[in-house]
Short mmCIF file of C-alpha atoms and ligand atoms in Angstrom, two decimals:
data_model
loop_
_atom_site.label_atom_id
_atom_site.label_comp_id
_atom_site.label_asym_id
_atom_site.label_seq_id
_atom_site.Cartn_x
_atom_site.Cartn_y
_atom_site.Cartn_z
CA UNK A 1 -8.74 -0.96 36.68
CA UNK A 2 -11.08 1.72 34.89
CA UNK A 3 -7.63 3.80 34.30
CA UNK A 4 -5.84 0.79 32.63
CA UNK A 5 -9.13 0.01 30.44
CA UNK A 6 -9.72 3.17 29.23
CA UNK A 7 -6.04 3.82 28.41
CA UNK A 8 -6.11 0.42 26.65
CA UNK A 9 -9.18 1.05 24.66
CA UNK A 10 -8.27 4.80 23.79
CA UNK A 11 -5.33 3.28 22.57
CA UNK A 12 -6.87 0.71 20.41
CA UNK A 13 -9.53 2.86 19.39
CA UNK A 14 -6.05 4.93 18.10
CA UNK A 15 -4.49 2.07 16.50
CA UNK A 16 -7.62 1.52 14.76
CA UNK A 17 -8.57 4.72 13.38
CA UNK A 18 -5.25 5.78 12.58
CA UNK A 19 -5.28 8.89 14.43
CA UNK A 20 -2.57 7.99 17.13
CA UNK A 21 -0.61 10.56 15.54
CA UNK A 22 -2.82 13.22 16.88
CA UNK A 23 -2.69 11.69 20.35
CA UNK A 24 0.37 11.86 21.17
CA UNK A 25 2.99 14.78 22.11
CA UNK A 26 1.11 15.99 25.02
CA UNK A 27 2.89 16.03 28.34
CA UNK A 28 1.33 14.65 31.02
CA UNK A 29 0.84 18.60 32.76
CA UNK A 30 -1.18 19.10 29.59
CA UNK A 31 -4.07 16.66 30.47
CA UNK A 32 -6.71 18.34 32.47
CA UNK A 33 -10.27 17.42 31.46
CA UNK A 34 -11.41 15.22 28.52
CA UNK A 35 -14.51 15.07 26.70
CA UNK A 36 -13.88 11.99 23.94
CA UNK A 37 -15.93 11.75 21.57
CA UNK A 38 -15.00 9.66 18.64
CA UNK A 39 -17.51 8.28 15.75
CA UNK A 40 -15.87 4.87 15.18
CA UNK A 41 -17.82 1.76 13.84
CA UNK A 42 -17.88 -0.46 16.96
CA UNK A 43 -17.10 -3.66 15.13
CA UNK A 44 -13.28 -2.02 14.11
CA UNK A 45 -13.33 -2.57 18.30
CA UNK A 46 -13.87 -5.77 18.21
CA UNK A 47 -10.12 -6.49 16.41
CA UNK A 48 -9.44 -6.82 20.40
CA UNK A 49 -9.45 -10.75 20.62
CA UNK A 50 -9.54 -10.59 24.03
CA UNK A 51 -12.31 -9.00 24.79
CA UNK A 52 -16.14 -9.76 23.26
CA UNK A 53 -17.14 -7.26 21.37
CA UNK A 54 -20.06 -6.42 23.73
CA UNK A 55 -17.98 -5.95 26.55
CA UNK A 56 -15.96 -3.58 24.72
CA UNK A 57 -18.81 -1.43 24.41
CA UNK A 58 -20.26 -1.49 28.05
CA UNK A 59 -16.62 -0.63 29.33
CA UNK A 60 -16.39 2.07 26.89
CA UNK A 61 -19.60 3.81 27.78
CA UNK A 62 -18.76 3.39 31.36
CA UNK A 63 -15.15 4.98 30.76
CA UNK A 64 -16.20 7.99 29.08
CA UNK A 65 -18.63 8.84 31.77
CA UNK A 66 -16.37 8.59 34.37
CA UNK A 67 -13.98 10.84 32.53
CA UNK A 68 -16.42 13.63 32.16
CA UNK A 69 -17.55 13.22 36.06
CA UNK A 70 -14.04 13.99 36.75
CA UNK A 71 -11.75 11.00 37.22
CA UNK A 72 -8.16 11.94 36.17
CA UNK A 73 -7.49 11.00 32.87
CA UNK A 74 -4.97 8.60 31.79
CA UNK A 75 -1.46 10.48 31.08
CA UNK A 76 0.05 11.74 28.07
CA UNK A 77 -3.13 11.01 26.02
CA UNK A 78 -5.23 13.81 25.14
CA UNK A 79 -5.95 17.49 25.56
CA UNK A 80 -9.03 18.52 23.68
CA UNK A 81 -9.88 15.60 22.17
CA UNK A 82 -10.94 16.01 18.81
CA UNK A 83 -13.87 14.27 17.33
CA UNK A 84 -13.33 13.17 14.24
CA UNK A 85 -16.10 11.56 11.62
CA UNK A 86 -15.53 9.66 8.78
CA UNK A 87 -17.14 10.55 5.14
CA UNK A 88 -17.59 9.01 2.24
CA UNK A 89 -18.67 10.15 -1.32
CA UNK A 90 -18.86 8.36 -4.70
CA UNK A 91 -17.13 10.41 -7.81
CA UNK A 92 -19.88 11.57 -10.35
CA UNK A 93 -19.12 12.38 -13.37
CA UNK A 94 -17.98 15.83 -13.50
CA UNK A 95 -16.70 15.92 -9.93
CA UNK A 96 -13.18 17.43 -9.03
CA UNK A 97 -11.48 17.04 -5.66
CA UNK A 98 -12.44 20.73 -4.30
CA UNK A 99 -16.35 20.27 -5.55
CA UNK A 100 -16.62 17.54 -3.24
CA UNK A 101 -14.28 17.93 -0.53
CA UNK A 102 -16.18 22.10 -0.09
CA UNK A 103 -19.23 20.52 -0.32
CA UNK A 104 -18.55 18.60 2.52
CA UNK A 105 -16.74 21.57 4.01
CA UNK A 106 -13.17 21.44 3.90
CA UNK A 107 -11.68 24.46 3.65
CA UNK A 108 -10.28 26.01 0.40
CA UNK A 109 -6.45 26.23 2.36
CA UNK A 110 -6.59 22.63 3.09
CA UNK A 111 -7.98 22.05 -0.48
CA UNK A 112 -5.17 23.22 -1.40
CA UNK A 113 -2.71 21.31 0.75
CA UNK A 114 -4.22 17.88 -0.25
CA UNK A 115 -3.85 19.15 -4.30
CA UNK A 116 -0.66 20.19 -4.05
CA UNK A 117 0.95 17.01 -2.45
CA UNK A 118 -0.99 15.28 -5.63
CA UNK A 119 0.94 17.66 -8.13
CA UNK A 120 3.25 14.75 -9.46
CA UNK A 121 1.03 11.70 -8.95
CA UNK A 122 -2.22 13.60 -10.41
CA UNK A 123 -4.22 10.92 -8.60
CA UNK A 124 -6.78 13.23 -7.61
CA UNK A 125 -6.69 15.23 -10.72
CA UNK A 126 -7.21 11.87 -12.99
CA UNK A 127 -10.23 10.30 -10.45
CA UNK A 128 -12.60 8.56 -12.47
CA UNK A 129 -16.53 8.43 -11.79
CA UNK A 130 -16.99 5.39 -9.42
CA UNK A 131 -14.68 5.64 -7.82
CA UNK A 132 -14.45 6.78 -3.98
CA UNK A 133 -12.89 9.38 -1.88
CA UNK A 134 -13.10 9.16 2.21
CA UNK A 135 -11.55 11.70 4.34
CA UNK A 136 -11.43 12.15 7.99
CA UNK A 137 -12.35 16.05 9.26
CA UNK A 138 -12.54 17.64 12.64
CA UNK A 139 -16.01 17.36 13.89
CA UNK A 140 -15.94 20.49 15.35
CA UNK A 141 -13.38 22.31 13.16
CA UNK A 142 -14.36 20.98 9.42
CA UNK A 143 -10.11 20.28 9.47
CA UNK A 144 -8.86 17.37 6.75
CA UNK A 145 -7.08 15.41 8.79
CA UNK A 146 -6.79 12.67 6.19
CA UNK A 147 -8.29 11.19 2.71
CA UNK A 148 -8.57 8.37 0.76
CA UNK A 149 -8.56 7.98 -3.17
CA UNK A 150 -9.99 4.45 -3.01
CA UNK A 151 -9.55 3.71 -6.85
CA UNK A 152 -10.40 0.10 -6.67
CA UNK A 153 -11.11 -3.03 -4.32
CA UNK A 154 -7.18 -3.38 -5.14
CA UNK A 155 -5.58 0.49 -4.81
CA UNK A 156 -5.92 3.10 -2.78
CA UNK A 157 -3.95 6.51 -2.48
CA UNK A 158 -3.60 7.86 1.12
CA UNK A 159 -3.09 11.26 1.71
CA UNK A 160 -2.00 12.01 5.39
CA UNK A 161 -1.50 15.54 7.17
CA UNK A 162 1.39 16.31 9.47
CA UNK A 163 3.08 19.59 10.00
CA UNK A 164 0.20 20.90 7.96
CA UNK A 165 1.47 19.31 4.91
CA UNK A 166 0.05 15.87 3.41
CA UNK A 167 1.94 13.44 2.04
CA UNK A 168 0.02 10.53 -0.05
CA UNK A 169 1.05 6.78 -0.06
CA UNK A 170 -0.30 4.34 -2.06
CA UNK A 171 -1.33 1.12 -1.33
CA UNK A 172 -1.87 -2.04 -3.48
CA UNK A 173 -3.23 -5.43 -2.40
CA UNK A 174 -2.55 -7.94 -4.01
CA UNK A 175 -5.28 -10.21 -4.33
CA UNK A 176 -5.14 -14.25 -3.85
CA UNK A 177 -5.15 -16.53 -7.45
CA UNK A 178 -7.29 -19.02 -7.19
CA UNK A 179 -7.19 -21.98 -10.24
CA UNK A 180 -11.16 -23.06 -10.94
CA UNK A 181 -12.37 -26.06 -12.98
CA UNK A 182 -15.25 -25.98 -14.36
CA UNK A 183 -16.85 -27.90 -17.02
CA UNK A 184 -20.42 -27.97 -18.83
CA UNK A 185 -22.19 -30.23 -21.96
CA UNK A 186 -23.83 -28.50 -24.46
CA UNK A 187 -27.59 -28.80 -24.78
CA UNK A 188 -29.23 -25.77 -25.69
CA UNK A 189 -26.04 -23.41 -26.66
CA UNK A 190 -22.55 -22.37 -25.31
CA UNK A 191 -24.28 -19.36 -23.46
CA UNK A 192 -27.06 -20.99 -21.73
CA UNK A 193 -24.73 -24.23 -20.56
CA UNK A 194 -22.06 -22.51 -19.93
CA UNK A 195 -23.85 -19.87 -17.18
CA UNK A 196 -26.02 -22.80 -16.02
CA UNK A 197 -22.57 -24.47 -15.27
CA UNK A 198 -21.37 -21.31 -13.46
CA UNK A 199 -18.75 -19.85 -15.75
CA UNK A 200 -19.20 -16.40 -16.95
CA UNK A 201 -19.96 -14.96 -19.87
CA UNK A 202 -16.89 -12.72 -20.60
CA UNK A 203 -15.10 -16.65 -19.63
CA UNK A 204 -17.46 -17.84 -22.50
CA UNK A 205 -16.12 -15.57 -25.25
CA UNK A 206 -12.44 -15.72 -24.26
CA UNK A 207 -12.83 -19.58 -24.77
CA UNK A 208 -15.06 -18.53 -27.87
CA UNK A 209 -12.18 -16.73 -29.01
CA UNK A 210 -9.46 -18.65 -28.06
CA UNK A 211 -11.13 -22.30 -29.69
CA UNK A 212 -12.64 -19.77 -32.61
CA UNK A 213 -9.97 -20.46 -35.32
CA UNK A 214 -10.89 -24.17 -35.38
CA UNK A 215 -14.74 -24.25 -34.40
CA UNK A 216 -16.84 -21.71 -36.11
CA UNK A 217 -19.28 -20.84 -32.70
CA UNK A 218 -22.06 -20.30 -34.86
CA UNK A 219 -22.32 -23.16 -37.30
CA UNK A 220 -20.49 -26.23 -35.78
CA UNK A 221 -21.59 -26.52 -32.78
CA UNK A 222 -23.46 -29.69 -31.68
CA UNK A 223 -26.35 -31.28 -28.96
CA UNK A 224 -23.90 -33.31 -26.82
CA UNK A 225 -20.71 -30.64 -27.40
CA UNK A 226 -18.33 -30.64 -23.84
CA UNK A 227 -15.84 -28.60 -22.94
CA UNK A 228 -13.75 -27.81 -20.10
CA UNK A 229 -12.07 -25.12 -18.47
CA UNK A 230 -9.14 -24.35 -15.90
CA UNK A 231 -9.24 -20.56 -14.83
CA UNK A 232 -7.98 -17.77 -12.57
CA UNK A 233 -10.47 -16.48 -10.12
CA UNK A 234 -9.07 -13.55 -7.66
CA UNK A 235 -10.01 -13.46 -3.85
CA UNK A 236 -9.68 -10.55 -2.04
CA UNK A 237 -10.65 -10.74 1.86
CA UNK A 238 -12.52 -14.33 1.09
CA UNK A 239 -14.63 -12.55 -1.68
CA UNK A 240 -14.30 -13.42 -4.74
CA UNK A 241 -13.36 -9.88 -7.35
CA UNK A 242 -13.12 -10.94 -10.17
CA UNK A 243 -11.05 -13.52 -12.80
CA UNK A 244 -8.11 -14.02 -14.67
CA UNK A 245 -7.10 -15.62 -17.72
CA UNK A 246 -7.72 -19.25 -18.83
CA UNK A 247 -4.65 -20.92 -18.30
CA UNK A 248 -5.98 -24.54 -20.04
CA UNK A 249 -9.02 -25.17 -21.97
CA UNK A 250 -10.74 -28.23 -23.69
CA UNK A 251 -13.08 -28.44 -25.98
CA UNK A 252 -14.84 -31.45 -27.73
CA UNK A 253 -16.67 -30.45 -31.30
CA UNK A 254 -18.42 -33.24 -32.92
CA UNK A 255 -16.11 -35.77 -31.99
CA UNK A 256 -12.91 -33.77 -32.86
CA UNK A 257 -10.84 -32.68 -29.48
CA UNK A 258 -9.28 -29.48 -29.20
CA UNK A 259 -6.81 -28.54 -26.27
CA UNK A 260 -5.06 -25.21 -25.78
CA UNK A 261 -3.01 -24.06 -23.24
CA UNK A 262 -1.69 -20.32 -22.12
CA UNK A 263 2.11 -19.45 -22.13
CA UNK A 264 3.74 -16.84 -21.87
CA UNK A 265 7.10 -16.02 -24.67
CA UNK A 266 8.90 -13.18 -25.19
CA UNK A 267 6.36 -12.57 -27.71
CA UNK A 268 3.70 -12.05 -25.04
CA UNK A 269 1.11 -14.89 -23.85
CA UNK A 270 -0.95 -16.90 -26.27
CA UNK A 271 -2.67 -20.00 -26.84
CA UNK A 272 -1.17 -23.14 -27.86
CA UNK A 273 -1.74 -27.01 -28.70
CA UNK A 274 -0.34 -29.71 -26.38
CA UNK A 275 2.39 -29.89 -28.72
CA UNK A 276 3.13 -26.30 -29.17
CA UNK A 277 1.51 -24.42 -32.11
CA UNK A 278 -0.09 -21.80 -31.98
CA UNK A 279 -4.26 -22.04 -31.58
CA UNK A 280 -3.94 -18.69 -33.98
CA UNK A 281 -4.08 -19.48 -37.63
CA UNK A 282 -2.49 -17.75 -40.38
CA UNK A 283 -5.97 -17.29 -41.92
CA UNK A 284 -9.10 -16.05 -40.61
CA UNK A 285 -11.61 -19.04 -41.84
CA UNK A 286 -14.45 -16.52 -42.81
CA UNK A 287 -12.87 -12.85 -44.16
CA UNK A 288 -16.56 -11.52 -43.38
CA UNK A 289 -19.46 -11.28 -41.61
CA UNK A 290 -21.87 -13.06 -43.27
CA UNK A 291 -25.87 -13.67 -43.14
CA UNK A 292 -25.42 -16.87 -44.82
CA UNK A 293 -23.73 -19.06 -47.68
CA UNK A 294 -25.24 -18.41 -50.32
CA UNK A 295 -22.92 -20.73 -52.81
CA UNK A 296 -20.86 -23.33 -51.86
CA UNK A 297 -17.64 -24.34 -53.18
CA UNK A 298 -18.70 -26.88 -55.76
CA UNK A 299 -16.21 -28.02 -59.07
CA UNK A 300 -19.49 -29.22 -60.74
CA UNK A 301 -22.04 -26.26 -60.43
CA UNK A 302 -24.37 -25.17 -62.64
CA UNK A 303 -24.03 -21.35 -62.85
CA UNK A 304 -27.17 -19.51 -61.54
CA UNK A 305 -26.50 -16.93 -64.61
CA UNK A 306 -25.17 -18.63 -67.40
CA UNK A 307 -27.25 -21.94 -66.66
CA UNK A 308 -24.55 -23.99 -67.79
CA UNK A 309 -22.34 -26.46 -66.01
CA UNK A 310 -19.46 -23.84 -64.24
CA UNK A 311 -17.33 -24.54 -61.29
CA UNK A 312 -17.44 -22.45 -58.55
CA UNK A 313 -14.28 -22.47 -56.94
CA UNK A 314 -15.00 -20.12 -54.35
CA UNK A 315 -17.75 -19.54 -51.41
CA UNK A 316 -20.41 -17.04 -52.02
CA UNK A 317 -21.23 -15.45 -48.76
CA UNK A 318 -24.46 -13.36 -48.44
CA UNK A 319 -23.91 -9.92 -46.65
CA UNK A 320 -25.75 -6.90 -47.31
CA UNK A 321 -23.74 -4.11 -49.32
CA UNK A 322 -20.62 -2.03 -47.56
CA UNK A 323 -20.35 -5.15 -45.23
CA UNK A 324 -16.42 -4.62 -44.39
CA UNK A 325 -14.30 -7.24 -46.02
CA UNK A 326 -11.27 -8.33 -43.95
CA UNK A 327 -7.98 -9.65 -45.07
CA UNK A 328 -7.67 -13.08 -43.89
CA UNK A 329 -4.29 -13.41 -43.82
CA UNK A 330 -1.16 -11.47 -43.31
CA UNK A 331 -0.48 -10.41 -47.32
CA UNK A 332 0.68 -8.37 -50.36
CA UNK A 333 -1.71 -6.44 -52.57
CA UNK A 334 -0.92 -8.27 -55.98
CA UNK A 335 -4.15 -7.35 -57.76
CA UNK A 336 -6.75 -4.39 -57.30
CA UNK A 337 -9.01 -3.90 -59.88
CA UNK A 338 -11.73 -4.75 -62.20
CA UNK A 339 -12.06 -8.51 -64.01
CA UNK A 340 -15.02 -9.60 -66.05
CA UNK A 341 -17.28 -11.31 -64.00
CA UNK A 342 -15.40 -10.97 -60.71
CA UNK A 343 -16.37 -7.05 -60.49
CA UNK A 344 -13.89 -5.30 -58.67
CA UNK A 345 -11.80 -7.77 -57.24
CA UNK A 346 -8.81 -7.77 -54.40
CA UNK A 347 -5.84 -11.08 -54.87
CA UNK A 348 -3.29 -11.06 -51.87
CA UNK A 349 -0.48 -13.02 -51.66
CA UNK A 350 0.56 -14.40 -48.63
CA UNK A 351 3.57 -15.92 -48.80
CA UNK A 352 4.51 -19.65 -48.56
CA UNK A 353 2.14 -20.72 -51.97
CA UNK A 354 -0.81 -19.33 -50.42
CA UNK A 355 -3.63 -17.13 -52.20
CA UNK A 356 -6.80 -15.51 -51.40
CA UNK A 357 -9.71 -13.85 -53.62
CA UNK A 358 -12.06 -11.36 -52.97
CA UNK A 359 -14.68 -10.88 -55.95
CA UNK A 360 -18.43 -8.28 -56.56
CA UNK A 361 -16.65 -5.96 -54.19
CA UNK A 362 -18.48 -2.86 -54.08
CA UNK A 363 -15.75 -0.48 -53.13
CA UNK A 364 -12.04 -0.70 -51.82
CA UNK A 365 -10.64 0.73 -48.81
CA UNK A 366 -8.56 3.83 -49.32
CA UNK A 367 -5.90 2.27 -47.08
CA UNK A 368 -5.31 -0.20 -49.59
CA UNK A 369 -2.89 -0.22 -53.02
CA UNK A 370 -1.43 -2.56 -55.27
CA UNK A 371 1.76 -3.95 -53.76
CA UNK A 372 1.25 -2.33 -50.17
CA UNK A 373 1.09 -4.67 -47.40
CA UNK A 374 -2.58 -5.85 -45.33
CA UNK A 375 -2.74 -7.57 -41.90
CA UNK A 376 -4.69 -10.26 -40.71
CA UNK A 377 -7.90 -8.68 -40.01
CA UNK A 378 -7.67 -5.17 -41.66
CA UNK A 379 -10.63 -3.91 -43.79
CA UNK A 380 -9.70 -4.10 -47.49
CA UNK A 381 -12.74 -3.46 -49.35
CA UNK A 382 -16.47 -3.97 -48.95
CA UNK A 383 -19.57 -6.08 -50.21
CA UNK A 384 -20.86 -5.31 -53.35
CA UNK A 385 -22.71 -6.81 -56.36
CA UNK A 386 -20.05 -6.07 -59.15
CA UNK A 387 -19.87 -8.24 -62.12
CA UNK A 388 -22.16 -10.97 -62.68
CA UNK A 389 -23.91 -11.38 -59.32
CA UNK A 390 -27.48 -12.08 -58.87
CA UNK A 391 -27.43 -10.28 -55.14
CA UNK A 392 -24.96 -8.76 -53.04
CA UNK A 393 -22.18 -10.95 -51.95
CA UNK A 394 -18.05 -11.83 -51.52
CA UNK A 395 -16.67 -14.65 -53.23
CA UNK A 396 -14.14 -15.72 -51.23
CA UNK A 397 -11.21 -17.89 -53.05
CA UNK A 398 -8.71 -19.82 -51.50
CA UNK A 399 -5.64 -21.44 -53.48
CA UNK A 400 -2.54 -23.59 -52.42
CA UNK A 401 0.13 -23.29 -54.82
CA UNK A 402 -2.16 -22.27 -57.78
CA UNK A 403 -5.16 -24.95 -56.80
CA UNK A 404 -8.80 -24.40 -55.57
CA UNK A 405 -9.65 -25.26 -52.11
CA UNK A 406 -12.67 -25.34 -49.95
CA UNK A 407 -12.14 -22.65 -47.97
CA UNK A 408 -14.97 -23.68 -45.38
CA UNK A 409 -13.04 -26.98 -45.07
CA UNK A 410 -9.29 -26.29 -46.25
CA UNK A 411 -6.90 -27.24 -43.51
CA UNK A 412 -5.57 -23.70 -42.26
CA UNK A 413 -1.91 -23.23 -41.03
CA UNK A 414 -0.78 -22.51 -37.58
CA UNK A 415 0.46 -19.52 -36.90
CA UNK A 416 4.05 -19.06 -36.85
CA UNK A 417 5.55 -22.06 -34.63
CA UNK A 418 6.88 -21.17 -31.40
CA UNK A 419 10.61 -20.62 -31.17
CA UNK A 420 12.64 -23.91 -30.25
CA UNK A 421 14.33 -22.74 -26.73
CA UNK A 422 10.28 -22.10 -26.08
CA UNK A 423 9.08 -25.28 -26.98
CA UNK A 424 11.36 -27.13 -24.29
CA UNK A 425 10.06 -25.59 -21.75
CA UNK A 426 7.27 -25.36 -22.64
CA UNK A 427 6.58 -28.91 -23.21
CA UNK A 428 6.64 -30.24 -19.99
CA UNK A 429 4.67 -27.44 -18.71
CA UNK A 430 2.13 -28.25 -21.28
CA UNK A 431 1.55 -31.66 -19.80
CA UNK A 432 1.41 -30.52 -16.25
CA UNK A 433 -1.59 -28.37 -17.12
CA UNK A 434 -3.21 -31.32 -19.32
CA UNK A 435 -3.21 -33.52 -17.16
CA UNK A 436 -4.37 -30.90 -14.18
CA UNK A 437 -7.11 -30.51 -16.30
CA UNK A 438 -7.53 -34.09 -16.52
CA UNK A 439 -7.87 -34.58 -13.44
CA UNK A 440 -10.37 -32.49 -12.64
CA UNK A 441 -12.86 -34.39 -15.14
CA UNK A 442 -16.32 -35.85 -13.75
CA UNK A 443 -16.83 -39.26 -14.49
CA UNK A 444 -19.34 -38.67 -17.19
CA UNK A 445 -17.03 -36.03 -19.23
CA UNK A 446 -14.36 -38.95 -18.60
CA UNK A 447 -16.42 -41.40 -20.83
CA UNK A 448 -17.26 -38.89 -23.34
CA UNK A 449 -13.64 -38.36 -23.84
CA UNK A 450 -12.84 -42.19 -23.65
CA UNK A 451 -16.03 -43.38 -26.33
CA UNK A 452 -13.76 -41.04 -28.64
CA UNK A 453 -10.76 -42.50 -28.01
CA UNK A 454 -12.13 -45.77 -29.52
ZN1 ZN B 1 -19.12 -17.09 -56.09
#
């Protein structure tokens, strides 16, 4: 009975250290007396469901004694057992492979070895601070037997010695996708509700960012704002590692709802309404950061120079001087220059009837010239006080076909539409998630949603 146990629990204790490899390929004339020593966390014993874990310990105990007093040991197990131990070490900045592994003392030869079964990977060349290495030596010997390049809760590289040679094997988990709801009112701001209603703040500026081209975070939001969200969260092991993207999204401004759903085209995955356009607009609303307004757009103004009645058919906004000034759409360079009271001044064209103005500019960027092509976004030129400006600011003007908008109010395109082979599969798809989202509503969000249907 002791004979069976011990072989049984040798075995297991194999199977779960991973060093059956080294325990077997002895003939049973080899086996004459056996010390065993092995440093294994007892609970990796416990894996034995039929067995409590307490048991497995007495019996253990009791086995190895008996081996050393002389009881034959099981056959074809072991001849000098080796004891092996188990080490761990964090990568620190300026680390290598053979700084840690020789202060731990591993040998320079098998050093060596474990580098050059790397040389294609580079794995062990390109480790990155944080991450961890664990290797497996001979107690008595200091011999690698095996290491780990544990690059994340998600990969690890295994690098395994036989024949005196390692060969490495990676390993990937995959970890579980789990869909979350979660939903939160707005009473103090977006931050404070939303980690008070458990969703985190890099989830808070995705949805910022995804919403952002029809709510301006920092001006429109309201006491009484809702929104709600349907998200990735990844389990690995029961533990939760981490999240994914926002696959639907809700958000109620002032009254106004705005939906948006993830999808993925050939074009990548983006954003888009219920009914397929894109959340991205052709036009950034504001083209720069600003302190404040400073003017509004107002036909009827009385000019804070001239003192006389003057429309201003722009927005002023206050930002100090060299404040970048970004390109709010997609455009042409048609004008770069100096005009009267504008200063220096950039006009792009963007196509389709639309134009935008850029006026006191202090400076252009070099990147820019007249008839060259910007992108949504880029830096054309910075705040200044050029021409007649009482401080330093952009005027920002916005024209349709030739006419004056608001461009704190104008109604902005969507981005191009998504293509029509898209949109019909997409549109069932779109309702699915809508109405998953729906369902998830509390009562109370429910009669929000319902007092603005009326
Ligand atoms: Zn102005």
């Amino acid at each position: 009975m002791a004979k069976t146990n011990l072989t049984k629990h040798l075995l297991l204790l194999a199977a779960t250290t991973s060093i059956v490899a080294l325990l077997v390929g002895f003939t049973p004339s080899d086996v004459e007396e056996t010390t065993i020593n092995i440093e294994v966390p007892l609970q990796l014993i416990a894996t034995d469901g039929e067995v409590a874990n307490q048991t497995i310990q007495n019996n253990l105990s009791n086995s190895i004694q008996s081996t050393t007093t002389g009881i034959p040991t099981p056959a074809g197990l072991v001849k000098h057992a080796p004891a092996f131990t188990t080490q761990q070490a964090t990568v620190k900045t300026g680390d290598s492979l053979s700084k840690i592994l020789s202060l731990h003392g591993i040998s320079n030869q098998d050093i060596y070895r474990v580098s050059s079964s790397d040389k294609k990977s580079k794995e062990l060349t390109r480790m990155r601070p944080g991450q961890t290495l664990e290797f497996v030596k001979d107690k008595n010997t200091d011999e690698l037997i095996s290491l780990k390049l544990i690059k994340s809760q998600l990969e690890t590289i295994v690098y395994e010695k036989s024949d005196g040679k390692f060969t490495s094997n990676k390993v990937v988990r995959e970890p579980e996708i789990v869909k979350v709801y979660k939903e939160a009112t707005i009473s103090n701001s977006l931050f404070l509700d939303g980690l008070k209603a458990g969703i985190s703040q890099s989830m808070l500026i995705e949805m910022a960012n995804i919403f952002g081209w029809d709510i301006d975070f920092a001006l429109d939001l309201r006491t009484g704002d809702t929104f709600s969200l349907l998200f990735e969260e990844k389990y690995l092991d029961g533990q939760s590692i981490g999240f994914g993207n926002i696959l639907a999204a809700q958000f109620v401004n002032n009254g106004r709802v705005y939906q948006a759903i993830r999808y993925k085209t050939s074009k990548g995955s983006h954003y888009y309404t219920p009914d397929g356009l894109s959340m991205r607009k052709t036009f950034l609303r504001t083209p720069v950061d600003f302190t404040r307004i400073s003017s509004k757009f107002n036909p009827n103004r009385l000019h804070p120079i001239f003192k006389t009645t003057r429309p201003h058919r722009g927005v002023d906004y206050a930002a100090s001087k060299g404040t970048p000034v970004k390109a709010s759409g997609d455009g042409k360079v048609i004008f770069k220059g100096r005009q009267n009271g504008y200063g220096n001044v950039v006009i792009l064209d963007h196509g389709r009837g639309y134009t935008t103005l850029y006026a006191h500019l202090n400076g252009f960027s070099r990147k820019i010239k007249r008839g060259g092509r910007v992108k949504q976004g880029q830096t054309i030129a910075f705040v200044g006080q050029t021409g007649y400006a009482t401080g330093p600011h952009l005027h920002y003007e916005f024209r349709i076909n030739g006419t004056h908008k608001n461009p704190v109010t104008v109604k902005l395109p969507n981005d191009e539409p998504m293509a029509k082979k898209d949109l019909k599969k997409y549109l069932p798809y779109a309702q699915t998630m809508a109405s998953a989202l729906e369902s998830y509503h509390s009562p109370n969000y429910m009669q929000k949603l319902a007092s603005l249907k009326k």
